[in-house]
Tab-separated table of C-alpha atoms and ligand atoms in Angstrom:
chain	number	residue	atom	x	y	z
V	27	MET	CA	20.383	-21.340	14.568
V	28	THR	CA	18.275	-18.454	15.952
V	29	LYS	CA	15.308	-17.452	13.857
V	30	LYS	CA	15.419	-14.076	12.095
V	31	LYS	CA	12.865	-11.647	13.507
V	32	VAL	CA	10.971	-9.599	10.930
V	33	LEU	CA	8.796	-6.704	12.056
V	34	VAL	CA	6.030	-5.840	9.576
V	35	THR	CA	4.285	-2.579	10.487
V	36	GLY	CA	0.757	-2.118	9.144
V	37	GLY	CA	0.331	-5.871	8.671
V	38	ALA	CA	-3.420	-5.641	9.333
V	39	GLY	CA	-3.897	-3.441	6.259
V	40	PHE	CA	-4.111	-4.217	2.557
V	41	ILE	CA	-0.506	-4.570	1.334
V	42	GLY	CA	1.074	-5.270	4.735
V	43	GLY	CA	-1.573	-7.960	5.292
V	44	ASN	CA	-0.755	-9.668	2.004
V	45	PHE	CA	2.961	-9.387	2.825
V	46	VAL	CA	2.478	-11.007	6.256
V	47	GLN	CA	0.684	-13.949	4.615
V	48	TYR	CA	3.422	-14.226	1.973
V	49	MET	CA	6.226	-14.186	4.579
V	50	VAL	CA	4.619	-16.584	7.075
V	51	GLU	CA	4.151	-19.112	4.285
V	52	LYS	CA	7.480	-18.604	2.502
V	53	TYR	CA	9.781	-18.333	5.521
V	54	PRO	CA	8.760	-20.772	8.284
V	55	ASN	CA	12.265	-20.249	9.671
V	56	TYR	CA	11.577	-16.527	10.320
V	57	ASP	CA	9.448	-15.062	13.117
V	58	ILE	CA	7.016	-12.560	11.606
V	59	TYR	CA	5.740	-9.802	13.929
V	60	ASN	CA	2.741	-7.839	12.681
V	61	LEU	CA	2.599	-4.478	14.514
V	62	ASP	CA	-0.545	-2.458	13.864
V	63	SER	CA	-2.796	-0.038	15.763
V	64	LEU	CA	-5.923	-1.303	13.943
V	65	THR	CA	-7.267	1.958	12.538
V	66	TYR	CA	-10.371	1.885	10.311
V	67	ALA	CA	-8.111	0.309	7.614
V	68	GLY	CA	-6.737	-2.471	9.788
V	69	ASP	CA	-8.494	-5.776	10.302
V	70	LEU	CA	-7.204	-9.037	11.692
V	71	THR	CA	-9.905	-11.349	10.333
V	72	LYS	CA	-7.728	-11.697	7.207
V	73	HIS	CA	-5.155	-13.534	9.345
V	74	ARG	CA	-7.494	-16.134	10.873
V	75	ASN	CA	-5.754	-18.819	8.820
V	76	ILE	CA	-2.348	-18.073	10.378
V	77	GLU	CA	-3.167	-16.833	13.890
V	78	THR	CA	-2.265	-20.168	15.475
V	79	ILE	CA	0.855	-20.686	13.380
V	80	GLU	CA	3.951	-20.607	15.533
V	81	ASN	CA	5.971	-18.086	13.512
V	82	TYR	CA	3.191	-15.433	13.364
V	83	HIS	CA	2.813	-12.847	16.144
V	84	PHE	CA	0.642	-9.750	16.552
V	85	ILE	CA	1.498	-6.574	18.496
V	86	ASN	CA	-1.132	-3.849	18.926
V	87	ALA	CA	0.692	-0.492	19.034
V	88	ASP	CA	0.765	2.984	17.507
V	89	ILE	CA	4.060	3.480	15.633
V	90	ALA	CA	4.101	7.151	16.659
V	91	ASN	CA	4.099	6.317	20.385
V	92	HIS	CA	7.788	6.560	21.259
V	93	ASP	CA	7.313	5.337	24.850
V	94	VAL	CA	5.687	2.133	23.612
V	95	ILE	CA	7.755	1.478	20.482
V	96	ILE	CA	11.253	1.800	22.012
V	97	PRO	CA	10.641	-0.884	24.692
V	98	ILE	CA	9.089	-3.191	22.062
V	99	PHE	CA	12.288	-2.956	19.994
V	100	GLU	CA	14.477	-3.429	23.091
V	101	ASN	CA	12.492	-6.522	23.966
V	102	TYR	CA	12.346	-8.235	20.551
V	103	LYS	CA	15.542	-6.951	18.899
V	104	PHE	CA	14.172	-7.257	15.351
V	105	ASP	CA	16.562	-8.092	12.499
V	106	TYR	CA	14.409	-6.546	9.761
V	107	VAL	CA	11.782	-3.798	9.802
V	108	ILE	CA	9.445	-3.704	6.804
V	109	HIS	CA	7.489	-0.510	7.274
V	110	PHE	CA	4.023	-0.364	5.668
V	111	ALA	CA	1.959	1.320	8.424
V	112	ALA	CA	0.516	4.565	7.129
V	113	GLU	CA	-2.561	6.588	6.464
V	114	SER	CA	-2.882	5.742	2.788
V	115	HIS	CA	-5.938	7.364	1.217
V	116	VAL	CA	-5.467	10.613	-0.737
V	117	ASP	CA	-9.111	11.724	-0.300
V	118	ARG	CA	-8.897	11.347	3.472
V	119	SER	CA	-5.646	13.346	3.447
V	120	ILE	CA	-7.494	16.187	1.730
V	121	SER	CA	-10.249	16.302	4.341
V	122	ASP	CA	-8.106	15.481	7.422
V	123	PRO	CA	-4.343	15.927	6.874
V	124	GLY	CA	-3.231	15.990	10.545
V	125	VAL	CA	-3.340	12.244	11.143
V	126	PHE	CA	-1.135	11.743	8.041
V	127	ILE	CA	1.616	13.773	9.716
V	128	HIS	CA	1.194	11.851	12.975
V	129	THR	CA	1.481	8.378	11.456
V	130	ASN	CA	3.434	8.828	8.236
V	131	VAL	CA	5.997	11.377	9.443
V	132	LEU	CA	6.262	11.092	13.238
V	133	GLY	CA	5.538	7.347	13.204
V	134	THR	CA	8.332	6.713	10.691
V	135	GLN	CA	10.785	8.794	12.727
V	136	VAL	CA	9.967	6.836	15.907
V	137	LEU	CA	10.553	3.527	14.081
V	138	LEU	CA	13.841	4.822	12.638
V	139	GLU	CA	15.011	5.879	16.083
V	140	ALA	CA	14.084	2.512	17.599
V	141	SER	CA	15.802	0.698	14.691
V	142	ARG	CA	18.957	2.752	15.140
V	143	GLN	CA	19.048	2.085	18.884
V	144	VAL	CA	18.842	-1.719	18.549
V	145	GLY	CA	20.904	-1.866	15.327
V	146	VAL	CA	18.622	-3.627	12.837
V	147	THR	CA	20.109	-5.437	9.813
V	148	LYS	CA	17.831	-3.542	7.389
V	149	PHE	CA	14.964	-1.023	7.503
V	150	VAL	CA	12.802	-1.247	4.377
V	151	HIS	CA	10.577	1.799	3.973
V	152	VAL	CA	7.559	1.109	1.775
V	153	SER	CA	6.853	4.346	-0.038
V	154	THR	CA	4.901	5.313	-3.126
V	155	ASP	CA	5.398	6.696	-6.630
V	156	GLU	CA	3.113	9.570	-5.571
V	157	VAL	CA	6.117	11.287	-3.923
V	158	TYR	CA	7.327	12.172	-7.449
V	159	GLY	CA	4.211	14.254	-8.151
V	160	GLU	CA	2.514	13.867	-11.511
V	161	LEU	CA	3.546	13.206	-15.115
V	162	ASP	CA	1.935	14.627	-18.229
V	163	PHE	CA	0.265	12.344	-20.764
V	164	ASP	CA	3.417	11.759	-22.869
V	165	PRO	CA	3.508	7.936	-22.823
V	166	THR	CA	7.326	7.879	-23.010
V	167	SER	CA	7.822	9.754	-19.716
V	168	TYR	CA	8.327	7.738	-16.507
V	169	PHE	CA	9.270	8.185	-12.865
V	170	THR	CA	12.812	6.922	-12.259
V	171	GLU	CA	14.627	6.787	-8.922
V	172	ASP	CA	16.290	10.097	-9.903
V	173	THR	CA	13.031	11.982	-10.506
V	174	PRO	CA	12.888	14.854	-7.975
V	175	LEU	CA	10.335	14.594	-5.168
V	176	GLN	CA	7.415	16.946	-5.909
V	177	PRO	CA	4.452	15.660	-3.927
V	178	ASN	CA	1.088	17.345	-4.443
V	179	SER	CA	-1.353	15.912	-1.886
V	180	PRO	CA	-1.059	15.938	1.909
V	181	TYR	CA	-0.729	12.128	1.647
V	182	SER	CA	2.163	12.199	-0.826
V	183	ALA	CA	3.816	15.112	1.006
V	184	SER	CA	3.740	13.110	4.239
V	185	LYS	CA	5.218	10.069	2.457
V	186	ALA	CA	7.945	12.202	0.837
V	187	SER	CA	8.761	13.639	4.271
V	188	SER	CA	9.138	10.136	5.666
V	189	ASP	CA	11.390	9.152	2.720
V	190	LEU	CA	13.670	12.089	3.537
V	191	LEU	CA	13.835	11.063	7.198
V	192	VAL	CA	14.798	7.517	6.174
V	193	GLN	CA	17.590	8.909	3.986
V	194	ALA	CA	18.707	11.212	6.805
V	195	TYR	CA	18.984	8.271	9.239
V	196	HIS	CA	21.056	6.423	6.652
V	197	GLU	CA	23.413	9.373	6.012
V	198	THR	CA	23.675	10.555	9.621
V	199	TYR	CA	23.692	7.339	11.632
V	200	GLY	CA	24.571	4.750	8.974
V	201	LEU	CA	21.231	2.934	9.425
V	202	PRO	CA	21.008	0.235	6.707
V	203	ILE	CA	17.950	1.105	4.619
V	204	ASN	CA	16.091	0.683	1.367
V	205	ILE	CA	13.189	2.767	0.117
V	206	THR	CA	10.703	1.229	-2.309
V	207	ARG	CA	8.332	3.360	-4.387
V	208	CYS	CA	5.546	1.306	-5.873
V	209	SER	CA	2.747	2.236	-8.239
V	210	ASN	CA	-0.964	1.708	-7.407
V	211	ASN	CA	-1.699	-1.758	-6.011
V	212	TYR	CA	-4.834	-3.870	-6.299
V	213	GLY	CA	-5.805	-7.380	-5.200
V	214	PRO	CA	-7.331	-9.273	-2.244
V	215	TYR	CA	-8.288	-7.340	0.916
V	216	HIS	CA	-8.084	-3.929	-0.751
V	217	PHE	CA	-10.184	-1.543	1.342
V	218	PRO	CA	-13.302	-0.529	-0.657
V	219	GLU	CA	-12.610	3.216	-0.474
V	220	LYS	CA	-9.970	2.902	-3.243
V	221	LEU	CA	-10.962	2.940	-6.932
V	222	ILE	CA	-10.795	-0.773	-7.841
V	223	PRO	CA	-12.435	-2.383	-4.778
V	224	LEU	CA	-14.929	0.500	-4.565
V	225	THR	CA	-15.936	-0.146	-8.179
V	226	ILE	CA	-16.201	-3.931	-7.766
V	227	SER	CA	-18.265	-3.706	-4.583
V	228	ARG	CA	-20.602	-1.059	-5.977
V	229	VAL	CA	-21.092	-2.847	-9.304
V	230	LEU	CA	-21.947	-6.037	-7.430
V	231	ASN	CA	-24.552	-4.066	-5.447
V	232	ASN	CA	-25.871	-2.352	-8.630
V	233	GLN	CA	-24.839	1.072	-7.299
V	234	ASN	CA	-23.403	3.997	-9.264
V	235	ILE	CA	-19.622	4.309	-9.577
V	236	PRO	CA	-18.202	7.787	-8.940
V	237	ILE	CA	-15.509	8.826	-11.426
V	238	TYR	CA	-13.645	12.011	-10.621
V	239	GLY	CA	-13.456	14.639	-13.387
V	240	ASP	CA	-13.334	13.203	-16.910
V	241	GLY	CA	-11.912	9.800	-15.928
V	242	LYS	CA	-8.805	10.348	-18.069
V	243	ASN	CA	-6.297	10.370	-15.202
V	244	VAL	CA	-3.821	7.515	-15.558
V	245	ARG	CA	-2.580	5.118	-12.874
V	246	ASP	CA	-0.016	2.323	-13.269
V	247	TRP	CA	-1.505	-0.788	-11.639
V	248	LEU	CA	0.415	-3.623	-9.949
V	249	HIS	CA	-1.062	-6.736	-8.363
V	250	VAL	CA	-0.288	-6.803	-4.649
V	251	PHE	CA	1.332	-10.286	-4.863
V	252	ASP	CA	3.937	-8.818	-7.244
V	253	HIS	CA	4.561	-5.966	-4.805
V	254	CYS	CA	5.176	-8.568	-2.053
V	255	SER	CA	7.757	-10.468	-4.119
V	256	ALA	CA	9.514	-7.186	-4.947
V	257	ILE	CA	9.812	-6.236	-1.275
V	258	ASP	CA	11.074	-9.725	-0.421
V	259	LEU	CA	13.818	-9.264	-3.026
V	260	VAL	CA	14.752	-5.747	-1.862
V	261	MET	CA	14.774	-6.825	1.778
V	262	HIS	CA	17.282	-9.604	1.083
V	263	ASP	CA	19.267	-8.349	-1.928
V	264	GLY	CA	18.712	-4.571	-2.171
V	265	ARG	CA	21.921	-2.536	-2.028
V	266	ASN	CA	22.191	-0.639	1.237
V	267	GLY	CA	20.968	2.967	0.929
V	268	GLU	CA	19.273	2.492	-2.448
V	269	VAL	CA	15.804	3.464	-3.664
V	270	TYR	CA	13.904	0.984	-5.890
V	271	ASN	CA	10.849	1.845	-7.967
V	272	ILE	CA	8.302	-0.966	-8.360
V	273	GLY	CA	5.833	-1.193	-11.246
V	274	GLY	CA	4.743	-3.472	-14.063
V	275	HIS	CA	3.940	-1.126	-16.986
V	276	ASN	CA	0.177	-1.393	-16.615
V	277	GLU	CA	-0.990	2.137	-17.311
V	278	LYS	CA	-4.741	2.605	-17.602
V	279	THR	CA	-7.101	5.554	-17.460
V	280	ASN	CA	-9.577	5.374	-14.591
V	281	LEU	CA	-12.370	5.043	-17.125
V	282	GLU	CA	-10.654	2.019	-18.735
V	283	VAL	CA	-10.297	0.352	-15.336
V	284	VAL	CA	-13.913	0.934	-14.382
V	285	LYS	CA	-15.247	-0.171	-17.781
V	286	THR	CA	-13.180	-3.385	-17.587
V	287	ILE	CA	-14.742	-4.225	-14.216
V	288	VAL	CA	-18.280	-3.339	-15.305
V	289	ARG	CA	-17.923	-5.485	-18.451
V	290	SER	CA	-16.378	-8.429	-16.580
V	291	LEU	CA	-19.344	-8.475	-14.208
V	292	GLY	CA	-21.830	-8.267	-17.080
V	293	LYS	CA	-23.323	-4.950	-15.929
V	294	SER	CA	-24.252	-1.746	-17.761
V	295	GLU	CA	-21.908	1.216	-18.229
V	296	SER	CA	-24.829	3.412	-17.201
V	297	LEU	CA	-23.691	2.737	-13.624
V	298	ILE	CA	-20.771	5.118	-14.273
V	299	GLU	CA	-21.358	8.588	-12.854
V	300	PHE	CA	-18.962	11.496	-13.384
V	301	VAL	CA	-18.593	13.530	-10.182
V	302	LYS	CA	-16.676	16.591	-9.007
V	303	ASP	CA	-12.916	16.222	-9.507
V	304	ARG	CA	-10.524	15.543	-6.629
V	305	LEU	CA	-8.670	18.677	-5.465
V	306	GLY	CA	-5.124	18.740	-6.898
V	307	HIS	CA	-5.844	15.488	-8.779
V	308	ASP	CA	-2.523	14.115	-10.149
V	309	LYS	CA	-2.833	13.522	-13.912
V	310	ARG	CA	-0.639	10.500	-14.508
V	311	TYR	CA	1.703	8.103	-12.696
V	312	ALA	CA	3.999	5.692	-14.567
V	313	ILE	CA	6.968	3.773	-13.181
V	314	ASP	CA	10.236	2.815	-14.834
V	315	PRO	CA	11.011	-0.428	-12.944
V	316	SER	CA	14.304	-1.231	-14.742
V	317	LYS	CA	16.529	-0.823	-11.671
V	318	LEU	CA	14.556	-3.503	-9.813
V	319	ALA	CA	14.492	-5.693	-12.917
V	320	GLN	CA	18.310	-5.649	-12.840
V	321	LEU	CA	18.093	-7.110	-9.343
V	322	GLY	CA	16.126	-10.025	-10.859
V	323	TRP	CA	12.483	-9.055	-10.236
V	324	LYS	CA	9.669	-9.761	-12.718
V	325	PRO	CA	5.928	-9.326	-12.113
V	326	THR	CA	3.801	-12.434	-12.620
V	327	TYR	CA	0.456	-10.712	-13.372
V	328	THR	CA	-0.581	-8.599	-16.332
V	329	PHE	CA	-3.434	-6.182	-15.612
V	330	GLU	CA	-5.809	-8.561	-17.404
V	331	THR	CA	-4.887	-11.653	-15.346
V	332	GLY	CA	-4.616	-9.641	-12.125
V	333	ILE	CA	-7.984	-7.910	-12.422
V	334	ALA	CA	-9.691	-11.228	-13.249
V	335	GLN	CA	-8.157	-12.824	-10.123
V	336	THR	CA	-9.183	-9.804	-8.032
V	337	ILE	CA	-12.779	-9.696	-9.258
V	338	GLN	CA	-13.099	-13.405	-8.517
V	339	TRP	CA	-11.688	-12.825	-5.024
V	340	TYR	CA	-14.341	-10.160	-4.315
V	341	LEU	CA	-17.036	-12.530	-5.590
V	342	ASP	CA	-15.743	-15.269	-3.281
V	343	ASN	CA	-15.240	-13.034	-0.225
V	344	LYS	CA	-18.391	-10.951	-0.133
V	345	GLU	CA	-18.772	-11.259	3.623
V	346	TRP	CA	-15.396	-9.488	4.146
V	347	TRP	CA	-16.199	-6.331	2.173
V	348	GLU	CA	-19.903	-6.287	3.071
V	349	GLN	CA	-18.981	-6.135	6.728
V	350	ILE	CA	-16.781	-3.090	5.958
V	351	ILE	CA	-19.248	-1.154	3.831
V	352	SER	CA	-22.044	-1.679	6.327
V	353	GLY	CA	-20.084	-0.037	9.176
V	354	GLU	CA	-18.526	3.416	9.713
V	355	TYR	CA	-17.654	3.403	6.017
V	356	GLN	CA	-21.245	4.251	5.077
V	357	SER	CA	-21.040	7.721	6.647
V	358	TYR	CA	-17.590	8.255	5.072
V	359	PHE	CA	-19.035	7.432	1.666
V	360	GLU	CA	-22.030	9.738	2.085
V	361	LYS	CA	-19.765	12.627	3.142
V	362	GLN	CA	-17.310	12.018	0.295
V	363	TYR	CA	-19.797	11.573	-2.549
V	364	SER	CA	-23.117	13.123	-3.309
V	365	ILE	CA	-24.403	10.130	-5.294
E	15	LIG	P1	-3.853	0.499	4.346
E	15	LIG	O1	-4.473	1.827	4.627
E	15	LIG	O2	-4.670	-0.587	3.750
E	15	LIG	O3	-3.226	-0.096	5.684
E	15	LIG	C1	-2.496	0.682	6.592
E	15	LIG	C2	-2.321	-0.122	7.874
E	15	LIG	O4	-1.527	0.677	8.787
E	15	LIG	C3	-3.638	-0.445	8.601
E	15	LIG	O5	-3.642	-1.782	9.031
E	15	LIG	C4	-3.641	0.512	9.786
E	15	LIG	O6	-4.342	0.000	10.916
E	15	LIG	C5	-2.150	0.656	10.061
E	15	LIG	N1	-1.824	1.905	10.761
E	15	LIG	C6	-2.247	3.160	10.439
E	15	LIG	N2	-1.773	4.053	11.328
E	15	LIG	C7	-1.019	3.351	12.223
E	15	LIG	C8	-0.255	3.713	13.362
E	15	LIG	N3	-0.172	5.003	13.774
E	15	LIG	N4	0.395	2.745	14.040
E	15	LIG	C9	0.309	1.450	13.644
E	15	LIG	N5	-0.401	1.037	12.590
E	15	LIG	C10	-1.058	1.988	11.873
E	15	LIG	O7	-2.582	0.838	3.445
E	15	LIG	P2	-1.980	0.035	2.202
E	15	LIG	O8	-2.724	0.414	0.982
E	15	LIG	O9	-1.827	-1.380	2.575
E	15	LIG	O10	-0.542	0.723	2.105
E	15	LIG	C11	0.550	0.218	2.863
E	15	LIG	C12	1.790	1.042	2.563
E	15	LIG	O11	2.100	0.960	1.179
E	15	LIG	C13	1.637	2.527	2.872
E	15	LIG	O12	2.833	2.976	3.462
E	15	LIG	C14	1.417	3.179	1.522
E	15	LIG	O13	1.915	4.486	1.505
E	15	LIG	C15	2.226	2.260	0.632
E	15	LIG	N6	1.764	2.155	-0.771
E	15	LIG	C16	0.460	1.884	-1.036
E	15	LIG	C17	0.044	1.757	-2.354
E	15	LIG	C18	-1.388	1.411	-2.700
E	15	LIG	O14	-1.733	1.386	-3.882
E	15	LIG	N7	-2.235	1.096	-1.733
E	15	LIG	C19	0.975	1.911	-3.401
E	15	LIG	C20	2.309	2.197	-3.087
E	15	LIG	C21	2.695	2.318	-1.767
E	16	LIG	P1	-7.228	5.767	-5.540
E	16	LIG	O1	-7.620	4.331	-5.626
E	16	LIG	O2	-7.768	6.594	-4.426
E	16	LIG	O3	-5.626	5.800	-5.559
E	16	LIG	P2	-4.631	7.074	-5.719
E	16	LIG	O4	-5.384	8.320	-5.528
E	16	LIG	O5	-3.663	6.841	-4.612
E	16	LIG	O6	-4.019	6.937	-7.074
E	16	LIG	O7	-7.618	6.475	-6.904
E	16	LIG	C1	-7.161	5.969	-8.152
E	16	LIG	C2	-7.654	6.912	-9.227
E	16	LIG	O8	-9.076	6.813	-9.306
E	16	LIG	C3	-7.348	8.377	-8.956
E	16	LIG	O9	-7.062	9.021	-10.197
E	16	LIG	C4	-8.629	8.924	-8.389
E	16	LIG	C5	-9.703	8.098	-9.073
E	16	LIG	N1	-10.913	7.819	-8.287
E	16	LIG	C6	-12.163	8.073	-8.845
E	16	LIG	O10	-12.292	8.508	-10.001
E	16	LIG	N2	-13.269	7.793	-8.107
E	16	LIG	C7	-13.190	7.311	-6.846
E	16	LIG	O11	-14.249	7.095	-6.191
E	16	LIG	C8	-11.902	7.064	-6.269
E	16	LIG	C9	-11.770	6.549	-4.878
E	16	LIG	C10	-10.792	7.334	-7.051
């Protein structure tokens, strides 16, 4: 029997990287191709443990480069495309939106075109709950798959644009697709520009933690391993053309998240520093995951077990994040924050 070929775009990043590890281990009978252009957010050291494993392959390419991507698809004839590659940080999209259009919009269209030309079995587009915009603080309101798209940041607008292109390729050309919209992830190999890894790394270095505005904005947190199992399920069992929201009902204010980390590491809350608010800062995200639950998915981590696992991972893997924060990241941080 020929092995199924699975293309994972953005597999050198945070979630794509965890998904590559998950797939290589779970499906030795699949060939897993990690395609990534290794931007500041991509790093291959996380795959040292699998780089000599027979069913893992790496391709260095920019998803927006049509002349490179089409021949790659013609050559490998992938069965599945699981599309993670993106510019993913809201703050960077506020200071430099252009690259978000290049990768998230144009890059997705190039992959859709290549997938249509070779006739893939399924294109899974990994999107975000941020395409729905923001909710108010009414704890009974949730994003469902029917919530209209109302993105607010250049990042979420670029992701919403890519979602619409995926739906257009399904309607126009009959490309088999699913779109997943997950809430905020956390876990191993999370780049330390995002709230949770930024807080852990700064607390461990006894540095102040910048909280935007009053810290009351709410995010719905999901451990990255649970996101991986959800995508695995959608890839194999998702109904063609459907959107699936992914979340585990773990809503926390930013201040609650930061205080939990500070307390767990035995440090003082005086490290918390309130700074200027993010422009257009979305108030609250919260996912109704019942459609995916009907497909048989259940998260395995609560926020409490997941954050404990994650903090321990950062304690055990200091060399990984120290190498990041000592590089180009330092000038990013100084430009972004005045603390
Ligand atoms: P990340 O920034 O950690 O990783 C992105 C990866 O894509 C990097 O390895 C980078 O090198 C690669 N990449 C960027 N531009 C590329 C290009 N033009 N060509 C090829 N590769 C390119 O992102 P992440 O947090 O792992 O997010 C992955 C996906 O999941 C994104 O599509 C994001 O929108 C979505 N998502 C993220 C979250 C979250 O909380 N992080 C939540 C829901 C959905
Ligand atoms: P982030 O991790 O950037 O994810 P997203 O913006 O995609 O939700 O931010 C999570 C929340 O934390 C968001 O409300 C912004 C806030 N935040 C801070 O208060 N301080 C920070 O330094 C960062 C990076 C985020």
